[in-house]
Coordinates of C-alpha atoms and ligand atoms in Angstrom, one line a residue:
M221 CA 0.0 0.0 0.0
K222 CA 2.8 2.4 1.0
M223 CA 4.6 1.5 -2.2
K224 CA 1.5 2.3 -4.2
T225 CA 1.2 5.8 -2.6
N226 CA 4.8 6.5 -3.4
W227 CA 4.3 5.5 -7.0
L228 CA 1.3 7.8 -7.2
C229 CA 3.3 10.7 -5.9
I230 CA 6.1 10.0 -8.3
H231 CA 3.6 9.9 -11.1
I232 CA 2.2 13.2 -10.2
V233 CA 5.6 14.8 -10.0
L234 CA 6.5 13.4 -13.4
M235 CA 3.4 14.8 -14.8
L236 CA 4.2 18.3 -13.4
F237 CA 7.6 18.1 -15.0
A238 CA 6.1 16.9 -18.2
S239 CA 3.7 19.8 -18.3
V240 CA 6.3 22.0 -20.0
Y241 CA 7.7 20.3 -23.0
A242 CA 11.1 21.5 -24.0
V243 CA 12.4 21.4 -27.6
G244 CA 15.5 22.9 -29.2
F245 CA 19.2 22.8 -28.7
Y246 CA 22.0 24.8 -27.2
G247 CA 25.5 23.4 -27.4
L248 CA 25.5 19.6 -26.8
H249 CA 22.3 19.6 -24.8
F250 CA 18.6 19.4 -25.5
K251 CA 16.2 21.8 -24.1
G252 CA 14.1 24.5 -25.7
L253 CA 11.1 26.3 -26.9
E254 CA 8.6 25.6 -24.2
E255 CA 5.5 24.0 -25.5
P256 CA 2.3 24.6 -23.7
A257 CA 0.9 21.5 -21.9
W258 CA -2.3 19.9 -23.1
I259 CA -4.9 20.6 -20.4
G260 CA -8.5 19.5 -19.9
T261 CA -10.3 16.4 -20.9
R262 CA -10.6 16.7 -24.6
I263 CA -8.7 13.9 -26.3
L264 CA -6.8 14.6 -29.5
D265 CA -5.7 11.4 -31.2
Q266 CA -2.4 11.1 -33.0
K267 CA -2.7 10.4 -36.7
W268 CA -0.4 8.9 -39.2
M269 CA 0.3 9.5 -42.9
Q270 CA 2.3 7.4 -45.2
Q271 CA 5.4 9.1 -46.7
P272 CA 8.2 8.0 -49.1
I273 CA 11.5 7.4 -47.4
D274 CA 13.2 9.2 -50.2
H275 CA 11.3 11.9 -52.0
F276 CA 14.1 12.4 -54.5
N277 CA 14.7 8.9 -55.8
H278 CA 12.1 7.2 -57.9
R279 CA 14.0 3.9 -57.7
D280 CA 13.3 3.7 -53.9
N281 CA 9.6 3.0 -53.2
R282 CA 9.9 2.3 -49.4
T283 CA 7.5 4.2 -47.2
W284 CA 7.1 5.0 -43.5
L285 CA 4.4 6.6 -41.3
M286 CA 4.7 10.3 -40.3
R287 CA 2.8 11.3 -37.1
Y288 CA 0.7 14.4 -36.8
Y289 CA -2.1 16.0 -34.7
E290 CA -5.2 17.6 -36.1
E291 CA -7.7 19.9 -34.4
D292 CA -10.8 21.0 -36.3
K293 CA -13.0 22.5 -33.6
Y294 CA -12.9 26.0 -35.1
F295 CA -13.1 24.8 -38.7
N296 CA -16.4 25.0 -40.7
G297 CA -15.1 23.5 -43.9
S298 CA -14.0 26.7 -45.7
G299 CA -11.5 28.5 -43.4
P300 CA -7.7 28.4 -43.7
I301 CA -5.2 25.7 -42.7
F302 CA -2.6 26.5 -40.0
I303 CA 0.3 24.1 -39.6
M304 CA 2.7 24.1 -36.6
L305 CA 5.9 22.5 -38.0
G306 CA 7.7 20.1 -35.7
G307 CA 11.4 20.4 -35.6
E308 CA 14.0 18.3 -33.7
W309 CA 11.6 17.1 -31.0
T310 CA 8.6 14.9 -30.2
I311 CA 5.4 16.7 -30.9
N312 CA 2.9 17.4 -28.2
P313 CA -0.5 18.9 -29.1
G314 CA -0.3 21.8 -26.7
F315 CA 0.2 24.3 -29.5
L316 CA -3.2 23.2 -30.8
Q317 CA -4.8 24.4 -27.6
S318 CA -3.0 27.6 -26.8
G319 CA -0.3 29.9 -28.1
L320 CA -0.2 32.4 -31.0
M321 CA -1.3 30.0 -33.8
H322 CA -4.2 28.8 -31.7
S323 CA -5.5 32.2 -31.0
L324 CA -5.3 33.1 -34.7
A325 CA -7.1 29.8 -35.6
K326 CA -9.9 30.7 -33.2
Q327 CA -10.2 34.1 -34.9
H328 CA -10.1 32.8 -38.4
G329 CA -11.9 29.5 -38.1
A330 CA -8.8 27.6 -39.1
L331 CA -8.1 23.9 -39.3
M332 CA -5.0 23.2 -37.3
F333 CA -2.2 20.6 -37.7
Y334 CA 1.0 19.8 -36.0
T335 CA 3.4 17.7 -38.1
E336 CA 6.3 15.7 -36.6
H337 CA 9.7 15.9 -38.3
R338 CA 11.0 12.6 -39.7
Y339 CA 13.5 10.8 -37.4
Y340 CA 12.1 12.6 -34.3
G341 CA 9.5 11.5 -31.8
N342 CA 7.5 8.6 -33.1
S343 CA 8.2 9.4 -36.8
K344 CA 10.7 6.7 -37.5
P345 CA 11.4 6.0 -41.2
T346 CA 14.1 3.4 -40.6
Q347 CA 14.9 0.5 -38.4
D348 CA 17.5 2.4 -36.4
I349 CA 19.6 5.6 -36.5
S350 CA 22.9 4.3 -37.9
S351 CA 24.6 6.9 -40.1
D352 CA 23.7 4.9 -43.1
N353 CA 20.0 4.9 -42.2
M354 CA 20.1 8.6 -41.4
Q355 CA 21.0 9.4 -45.0
Y356 CA 17.3 10.3 -45.4
L357 CA 17.4 12.8 -42.5
N358 CA 17.8 16.3 -43.9
V359 CA 15.7 19.4 -44.3
D360 CA 15.0 18.8 -48.0
Q361 CA 13.2 15.5 -47.2
A362 CA 11.5 17.0 -44.2
L363 CA 10.1 19.9 -46.3
A364 CA 8.9 17.5 -49.0
D365 CA 7.1 15.5 -46.2
V366 CA 5.1 18.6 -45.3
A367 CA 4.4 19.4 -49.0
Y368 CA 3.0 15.9 -49.5
F369 CA 1.1 16.2 -46.2
I370 CA -0.6 19.4 -47.4
D371 CA -1.5 17.9 -50.8
N372 CA -2.8 14.8 -49.1
R373 CA -4.9 16.5 -46.5
K374 CA -6.4 18.9 -49.1
I375 CA -7.5 16.0 -51.3
Q376 CA -8.7 13.8 -48.5
M377 CA -10.7 16.5 -46.7
N378 CA -11.9 18.3 -49.9
I379 CA -10.4 21.6 -48.8
S380 CA -8.3 22.5 -51.8
N381 CA -9.2 26.1 -51.7
S382 CA -8.1 26.7 -48.2
K383 CA -5.0 29.0 -47.7
V384 CA -2.2 27.5 -45.8
I385 CA -0.1 29.4 -43.2
V386 CA 2.8 27.6 -41.5
F387 CA 4.4 28.4 -38.1
G388 CA 7.7 27.3 -36.7
G389 CA 10.2 28.1 -34.0
S390 CA 14.0 27.6 -34.0
Y391 CA 15.1 25.0 -36.6
A392 CA 11.4 24.6 -37.5
G393 CA 11.4 28.4 -38.0
N394 CA 13.9 27.8 -40.8
M395 CA 11.5 25.1 -42.1
A396 CA 8.6 27.6 -42.1
A397 CA 10.6 30.2 -44.1
W398 CA 12.1 27.6 -46.5
I399 CA 8.9 25.7 -47.2
R400 CA 7.2 28.9 -48.2
T401 CA 10.2 29.7 -50.4
K402 CA 10.3 26.3 -52.0
Y403 CA 6.6 25.5 -52.4
P404 CA 4.8 28.9 -52.7
H405 CA 1.9 27.3 -54.5
L406 CA 1.2 25.2 -51.4
I407 CA 1.9 27.7 -48.6
Q408 CA 0.6 31.3 -48.6
G409 CA 2.5 32.6 -45.6
A410 CA 5.0 31.7 -42.9
V411 CA 5.8 32.8 -39.4
A412 CA 9.5 32.0 -38.8
S413 CA 10.3 32.5 -35.1
S414 CA 13.9 32.6 -33.9
A415 CA 15.0 31.0 -37.1
P416 CA 18.8 30.7 -37.7
V417 CA 18.4 30.7 -41.5
Y418 CA 22.1 31.4 -42.1
A419 CA 24.1 28.2 -41.8
K420 CA 27.6 28.7 -40.4
A421 CA 30.2 26.4 -38.9
D422 CA 31.8 28.6 -36.3
F423 CA 28.9 30.2 -34.5
Y424 CA 31.1 32.1 -32.0
A425 CA 28.6 34.9 -32.0
Y426 CA 26.3 32.7 -29.9
Y427 CA 28.4 33.3 -26.8
E428 CA 28.9 36.9 -27.7
V429 CA 25.2 37.4 -27.4
V430 CA 25.1 35.4 -24.2
T431 CA 27.8 37.7 -22.9
A432 CA 26.0 40.8 -24.1
S433 CA 22.8 39.6 -22.4
L434 CA 24.5 39.1 -19.1
K435 CA 26.3 42.5 -19.4
R436 CA 23.0 44.2 -20.2
H437 CA 21.6 42.9 -16.9
D438 CA 24.7 43.6 -14.9
A439 CA 28.2 44.4 -16.2
Q440 CA 29.8 43.0 -13.0
C441 CA 28.1 39.7 -13.7
A442 CA 29.9 39.3 -17.1
T443 CA 33.2 40.3 -15.5
D444 CA 32.8 37.7 -12.7
V445 CA 31.9 35.0 -15.2
Q446 CA 35.1 35.9 -17.2
T447 CA 37.1 35.7 -14.0
A448 CA 35.6 32.4 -13.1
F449 CA 36.5 30.9 -16.5
D450 CA 40.0 32.3 -16.3
Q451 CA 40.5 30.8 -12.9
T452 CA 39.2 27.5 -14.1
E453 CA 41.6 27.5 -17.1
K454 CA 44.5 28.4 -14.8
L455 CA 43.6 25.7 -12.4
L456 CA 43.5 23.2 -15.2
A457 CA 47.0 24.1 -16.1
S458 CA 48.4 24.0 -12.6
K459 CA 49.7 21.1 -10.5
G460 CA 47.0 19.5 -8.5
G461 CA 44.5 21.7 -10.3
P462 CA 42.5 18.9 -12.1
K463 CA 41.7 17.3 -8.7
K464 CA 40.5 20.6 -7.3
I465 CA 38.4 21.0 -10.4
R466 CA 36.9 17.6 -9.9
E467 CA 35.9 18.5 -6.3
L468 CA 34.6 21.9 -7.2
F469 CA 32.3 20.8 -10.1
N470 CA 31.3 17.4 -8.8
L471 CA 33.0 15.6 -11.6
C472 CA 33.3 11.8 -11.7
E473 CA 37.0 11.9 -12.5
N474 CA 39.9 14.3 -12.6
P475 CA 39.6 16.0 -16.0
N476 CA 42.2 14.6 -18.3
V477 CA 44.3 17.6 -19.3
K478 CA 46.2 15.6 -21.9
S479 CA 43.0 15.3 -23.9
T480 CA 42.0 18.5 -25.6
N481 CA 38.6 17.0 -26.4
D482 CA 38.0 16.3 -22.7
I483 CA 39.0 19.8 -21.7
S484 CA 36.7 21.3 -24.5
Y485 CA 33.9 19.1 -23.3
L486 CA 34.3 20.3 -19.7
M487 CA 34.5 24.0 -20.6
N488 CA 31.6 23.7 -23.0
F489 CA 29.6 22.0 -20.3
L490 CA 30.2 24.9 -17.9
S491 CA 29.4 27.5 -20.6
E492 CA 26.1 25.7 -21.3
I493 CA 24.8 26.6 -17.8
F494 CA 24.8 30.2 -19.1
A495 CA 23.6 29.3 -22.6
S496 CA 20.5 27.5 -21.4
N497 CA 19.5 30.2 -19.0
V498 CA 20.0 33.0 -21.5
Q499 CA 18.4 31.3 -24.4
Y500 CA 15.3 30.6 -22.4
N501 CA 15.3 33.6 -20.2
K502 CA 11.9 33.1 -18.8
I503 CA 10.6 35.4 -16.1
V504 CA 9.2 33.6 -13.1
N505 CA 7.6 35.6 -10.3
G506 CA 9.1 38.8 -11.7
K507 CA 12.7 37.4 -11.8
S508 CA 14.4 36.4 -15.0
K509 CA 16.7 33.4 -15.2
I510 CA 19.5 35.7 -16.0
S511 CA 19.0 37.7 -12.8
I512 CA 19.0 34.5 -10.7
L513 CA 22.2 33.4 -12.4
C514 CA 23.9 36.8 -11.9
D515 CA 22.8 37.0 -8.3
T516 CA 25.0 33.9 -7.7
M517 CA 27.8 35.0 -9.9
T518 CA 28.2 38.4 -8.2
N519 CA 27.7 37.1 -4.6
A520 CA 31.1 37.5 -3.0
S521 CA 30.0 35.7 0.2
I522 CA 29.9 32.4 -1.7
G523 CA 33.7 32.8 -2.4
K524 CA 35.9 33.5 -5.4
P525 CA 34.2 33.7 -8.9
I526 CA 35.3 30.1 -9.6
E527 CA 33.5 29.0 -6.4
R528 CA 30.4 30.9 -7.4
L529 CA 30.5 29.1 -10.8
A530 CA 30.8 25.8 -9.0
H531 CA 27.7 26.8 -7.0
L532 CA 25.7 26.8 -10.3
V533 CA 26.6 23.2 -11.1
N534 CA 24.0 20.8 -9.9
K535 CA 25.5 18.8 -7.1
E536 CA 22.5 16.9 -6.0
G537 CA 22.5 14.1 -8.5
D538 CA 25.3 11.7 -9.5
C539 CA 28.7 13.0 -10.3
I540 CA 29.1 14.6 -13.7
D541 CA 30.9 12.6 -16.4
V542 CA 32.9 14.9 -18.7
S543 CA 34.8 12.1 -20.5
Y544 CA 34.7 12.8 -24.2
L545 CA 35.1 9.1 -25.0
E546 CA 32.2 8.1 -22.8
F547 CA 30.1 10.7 -24.5
V548 CA 31.1 9.5 -28.0
K549 CA 30.4 5.9 -26.9
K550 CA 26.9 6.8 -25.8
M551 CA 26.3 8.8 -29.0
R552 CA 27.4 5.9 -31.2
N553 CA 24.5 3.7 -30.1
D554 CA 22.3 3.2 -33.1
S555 CA 19.1 2.5 -31.2
W556 CA 16.2 4.9 -31.3
S557 CA 16.2 6.8 -28.0
S558 CA 14.0 9.5 -26.4
N559 CA 16.9 11.9 -26.6
P560 CA 17.0 13.3 -30.1
M561 CA 20.6 14.5 -29.8
K562 CA 22.1 11.9 -32.2
Q563 CA 19.7 12.9 -35.0
W564 CA 20.0 16.6 -34.5
Y565 CA 23.8 16.6 -34.2
F566 CA 23.9 14.6 -37.4
Q567 CA 22.0 17.3 -39.1
T568 CA 24.4 20.0 -37.9
C569 CA 27.4 17.9 -39.2
H570 CA 26.2 18.0 -42.8
E571 CA 23.7 20.9 -43.1
F572 CA 24.1 23.7 -40.5
G573 CA 27.2 23.7 -38.3
Y574 CA 25.9 26.2 -35.7
Y575 CA 28.8 25.2 -33.4
Q576 CA 29.0 27.5 -30.4
T577 CA 32.7 28.0 -30.0
S578 CA 34.7 30.1 -27.5
N579 CA 36.5 31.7 -30.5
S580 CA 35.7 35.3 -29.7
N581 CA 37.3 37.9 -27.5
Q582 CA 33.8 39.4 -27.1
S583 CA 32.7 36.4 -25.1
V584 CA 33.7 35.6 -21.5
F585 CA 33.6 31.8 -21.5
G586 CA 37.3 31.1 -21.8
T587 CA 39.2 30.0 -24.8
L588 CA 39.1 26.2 -24.9
F589 CA 36.3 25.0 -27.1
H590 CA 37.1 25.5 -30.8
L591 CA 35.5 24.3 -34.1
D592 CA 37.8 21.2 -34.2
F593 CA 36.2 19.9 -31.1
F594 CA 32.7 20.0 -32.6
V595 CA 33.8 18.5 -35.9
N596 CA 35.7 15.8 -34.0
I597 CA 32.3 14.8 -32.6
C598 CA 30.9 14.4 -36.1
T599 CA 33.8 12.2 -37.2
D600 CA 33.9 10.2 -34.0
V601 CA 30.2 9.6 -33.8
Y602 CA 29.0 9.3 -37.4
G603 CA 32.2 8.1 -39.2
D604 CA 35.3 9.4 -41.0
Y605 CA 33.1 10.6 -43.8
Y606 CA 31.7 13.4 -41.6
E607 CA 34.8 15.6 -41.5
N608 CA 35.5 19.3 -42.0
H609 CA 35.1 19.4 -45.8
L610 CA 31.8 17.7 -45.7
L611 CA 30.7 20.2 -43.2
E612 CA 31.9 23.2 -45.2
N613 CA 30.3 21.8 -48.4
G614 CA 27.0 21.0 -46.6
I615 CA 26.8 24.5 -45.2
R616 CA 27.5 26.1 -48.5
R617 CA 24.8 23.9 -50.1
T618 CA 22.2 24.9 -47.4
N619 CA 22.8 28.6 -48.0
I620 CA 22.7 28.1 -51.8
M621 CA 19.5 26.0 -51.6
Y622 CA 17.6 28.3 -49.3
G623 CA 19.0 31.8 -49.6
G624 CA 20.9 32.2 -46.3
I625 CA 20.7 35.7 -45.0
I626 CA 19.4 37.2 -48.3
P627 CA 16.3 35.1 -49.3
D628 CA 14.1 36.5 -52.1
V629 CA 10.7 35.9 -50.5
R630 CA 7.3 37.3 -49.8
N631 CA 4.9 36.6 -46.9
I632 CA 7.4 35.5 -44.4
I633 CA 7.6 37.2 -41.0
F634 CA 11.0 36.8 -39.3
V635 CA 10.6 37.2 -35.5
N636 CA 13.5 37.3 -33.0
G637 CA 14.3 38.3 -29.5
D638 CA 17.6 40.2 -29.0
V639 CA 18.4 38.3 -25.8
D640 CA 18.3 35.0 -27.7
P641 CA 21.8 34.1 -29.0
W642 CA 20.3 32.5 -32.1
H643 CA 19.1 35.9 -33.4
A644 CA 22.7 36.4 -34.7
L645 CA 22.0 34.0 -37.5
S646 CA 18.5 35.2 -38.4
I647 CA 17.0 38.0 -40.5
L648 CA 16.8 41.2 -38.5
H649 CA 15.9 43.7 -41.3
D650 CA 12.8 43.7 -43.5
I651 CA 13.4 41.8 -46.7
N652 CA 10.7 43.7 -48.4
E653 CA 7.3 45.2 -47.6
F654 CA 5.8 41.6 -47.6
S655 CA 8.5 40.0 -45.5
P656 CA 9.1 42.1 -42.4
A657 CA 11.5 41.3 -39.6
I658 CA 10.5 41.9 -36.0
L659 CA 13.3 42.2 -33.4
I660 CA 11.8 42.1 -29.9
H661 CA 14.0 43.9 -27.3
G662 CA 14.3 42.0 -24.1
S663 CA 12.8 38.8 -25.4
S664 CA 14.4 35.3 -25.8
H665 CA 13.9 32.2 -27.9
C666 CA 10.6 31.7 -29.6
Q667 CA 8.6 33.5 -27.0
D668 CA 6.3 35.1 -29.6
L669 CA 4.8 31.6 -30.4
Q670 CA 3.3 31.5 -26.9
S671 CA 0.1 33.0 -25.5
D672 CA 0.3 36.5 -23.9
D673 CA 1.5 36.2 -20.4
N674 CA 1.5 38.8 -17.6
E675 CA 5.3 38.6 -17.3
D676 CA 5.8 39.4 -21.0
V677 CA 7.7 42.6 -21.9
P678 CA 5.3 45.0 -23.6
E679 CA 7.2 44.8 -26.9
L680 CA 6.6 41.0 -27.0
R681 CA 2.9 41.5 -26.7
A682 CA 3.0 44.2 -29.4
A683 CA 4.9 41.8 -31.7
R684 CA 2.2 39.2 -31.3
E685 CA -0.4 41.7 -32.2
R686 CA 1.6 42.8 -35.3
I687 CA 2.0 39.1 -36.4
K688 CA -1.8 38.6 -36.0
N689 CA -2.5 41.6 -38.1
I690 CA -0.1 40.6 -40.9
V691 CA -1.5 37.0 -41.0
S692 CA -5.0 38.5 -41.2
I693 CA -4.0 40.5 -44.2
W694 CA -2.6 37.3 -45.9
L695 CA -5.9 35.6 -45.3
Q696 CA -8.1 38.4 -46.9
Ligands
LIG702 C1 8.8 -1.5 -55.0 O1 9.8 -1.8 -56.0 C2 10.1 -3.2 -56.1 C3 11.2 -3.3 -57.2 O2 12.3 -2.5 -56.8 C4 8.9 -3.9 -56.6 O3 9.2 -5.3 -56.6 C5 7.7 -3.7 -55.6 O4 6.5 -4.3 -56.1 C6 7.5 -2.2 -55.4 N1 6.5 -2.0 -54.4 C7 5.5 -1.2 -54.5 C8 4.6 -1.1 -53.3 O5 5.3 -0.5 -55.5
LIG703 C1 -16.6 29.6 -42.4 O1 -15.6 30.4 -41.8 C2 -15.0 31.3 -42.7 C3 -13.9 32.0 -42.0 O2 -14.3 32.4 -40.7 C4 -16.1 32.3 -43.2 O3 -15.5 33.2 -44.1 C5 -17.2 31.5 -43.9 O4 -18.3 32.4 -44.2 C6 -17.7 30.4 -43.0 N1 -18.6 29.5 -43.8 C7 -19.7 29.0 -43.3 C8 -20.4 28.1 -44.3 O5 -20.1 29.2 -42.2
LIG704 C1 -16.0 19.4 -52.0 O1 -16.3 20.8 -51.7 C2 -17.0 21.5 -52.7 C3 -17.1 22.9 -52.2 O2 -15.9 23.4 -51.7 C4 -18.3 20.9 -52.9 O3 -19.0 21.5 -53.9 C5 -18.2 19.4 -53.2 O4 -19.5 18.8 -53.3 C6 -17.3 18.7 -52.2 N1 -17.1 17.3 -52.6 C7 -17.2 16.3 -51.8 C8 -16.9 14.9 -52.4 O5 -17.5 16.4 -50.6
LIG705 C1 24.8 35.3 -1.1 O1 25.1 34.0 -0.7 C2 24.9 33.7 0.7 C3 25.5 32.4 1.0 O2 25.0 31.4 0.1 C4 23.4 33.8 1.0 O3 23.2 33.6 2.3 C5 23.0 35.2 0.6 O4 21.6 35.3 0.8 C6 23.3 35.6 -0.8 N1 23.0 36.9 -1.1 C7 22.3 37.3 -2.1 C8 22.1 38.8 -2.3 O5 21.8 36.5 -2.9
LIG706 C1 21.7 1.6 -26.8 O1 20.5 2.3 -26.4 C2 19.4 1.4 -26.1 C3 18.2 2.3 -25.9 O2 18.4 3.5 -25.2 C4 19.8 0.6 -24.9 O3 18.7 -0.2 -24.5 C5 21.0 -0.2 -25.1 O4 21.4 -0.9 -24.0 C6 22.1 0.7 -25.6 N1 23.2 -0.2 -26.1 C7 24.4 -0.1 -25.6 C8 25.5 -1.0 -26.2 O5 24.7 0.7 -24.8
LIG707 C1 39.6 41.0 -30.5 O1 39.4 40.4 -31.8 C2 39.5 41.4 -32.9 C3 39.1 40.6 -34.1 O2 39.7 39.4 -34.2 C4 40.9 42.0 -32.9 O3 40.9 42.9 -33.9 C5 41.1 42.7 -31.6 O4 42.4 43.2 -31.5 C6 40.9 41.8 -30.4 N1 40.9 42.5 -29.2 C7 41.6 42.1 -28.1 C8 41.5 42.9 -26.9 O5 42.2 41.0 -28.1

């Protein structure tokens, strides 16, 4: 009986955690755009649609089932179609019940869909995720899936005259912009939120923005972070230092200073504490995550800056494994897993780069994680084929295929928050009168896709209003 009660409690706790779904990436870790939870008793069934494994090879007729959600409660048979595009995560129908797209759907009587990206969540085209089987994982295939999806739904539901508007955040924001660019006859408009449309290998600007966002909150905070990272680097180079580092940061082993990959892994791990808080700088009870972080980093009574940094590392769980080889070993596992890291990192190795290096003197996170480290992961996890030239060619290809920072497009809204490090690879100036850029001061990653909230900065609410007005014009 006691056992049963405990399980019930655990279950409730798990449900509370699960109520905010996180999607998106920073560095080597998975977190992200926070999806609203599905609340209430209405049940929305998952649905499936057959798709070709390879849209670009008529000699390959294999198929798989793509998952999606559909919500028609506002639709009377002749309104528009709104599609939330899934990116590198498992879809959850929360965006069909609240958020920006939902409120527009209510206003316009739209039919809503949420499509899952191939190779993520339960949309599994292949037996496993070996490098060979992941050759069908790329944005070209994923956009073709959505194009087929639209054609199929329109025929099956006899709604061929309905206009289609797509919404996406982060990588799926790229997808929204690019699918409108590529298939304008199928999609009449796109909202691309926090979309890093410019592919780039060495994305050192990421930590420049993290630094600037900390500085803007409190210049002393950025200075103390810099001192903490300097102290950590000095300690790594000193006799007996690695042992002290292990103790300070709750590591499982002394960091292996002979391995540059291990050191990069460690310093990247410490930097990601800041990345995750700045990228999703949510305000809870009037306090932003940045201010909570900086309160610790500037609190001299905790000790030296390096000790304040150590204070931010979670010490409650198991020790932290920062062995590069262990990480690679885990990543080489070809089984499907609930962590989408293997699939997403694969995409970065041959399509996007986006590697958040320490290669800038405008950032305060030390000097020890360079582009080599991130490309080593590509080679060590996916095979020798995935080396630097493949990355450079793949990035060039992505920018050629989709227009990079200078796309020639109409009816795409590019929305960014200037606190969000990803805005550095997005479009911040109007492309033309039909494709405006909205840069929201004081806002972070994909916040515009959510519903209005009391803690929102006024500019964020105004941005949502503007998006709604523009989409309404598209639908006239
Ligand atoms: C797929 O192609 C193979 C030949 O490559 C053929 O034998 C098979 O019938 C095809 N299947 C379908 C469903 O068209
Ligand atoms: C259905 O909704 C659309 C959009 O709100 C509206 O223009 C149309 O008149 C409605 N049609 C019917 C049959 O109610
Ligand atoms: C499809 O919709 C059109 C109006 O949009 C209607 O005239 C036609 O009867 C419908 N066809 C079927 C099979 O429902
Ligand atoms: C600084 O840290 C000390 C020790 O952890 C704590 O008691 C104090 O409340 C902190 N001060 C601030 C302003 O957060
Ligand atoms: C690979 O991952 C699967 C699923 O997470 C797990 O069950 C399996 O034990 C792993 N294999 C190895 C060799 O670690
Ligand atoms: C920072 O980097 C820029 C560009 O690489 C360089 O011109 C400048 O001298 C550097 N500043 C310092 C303080 O190192």
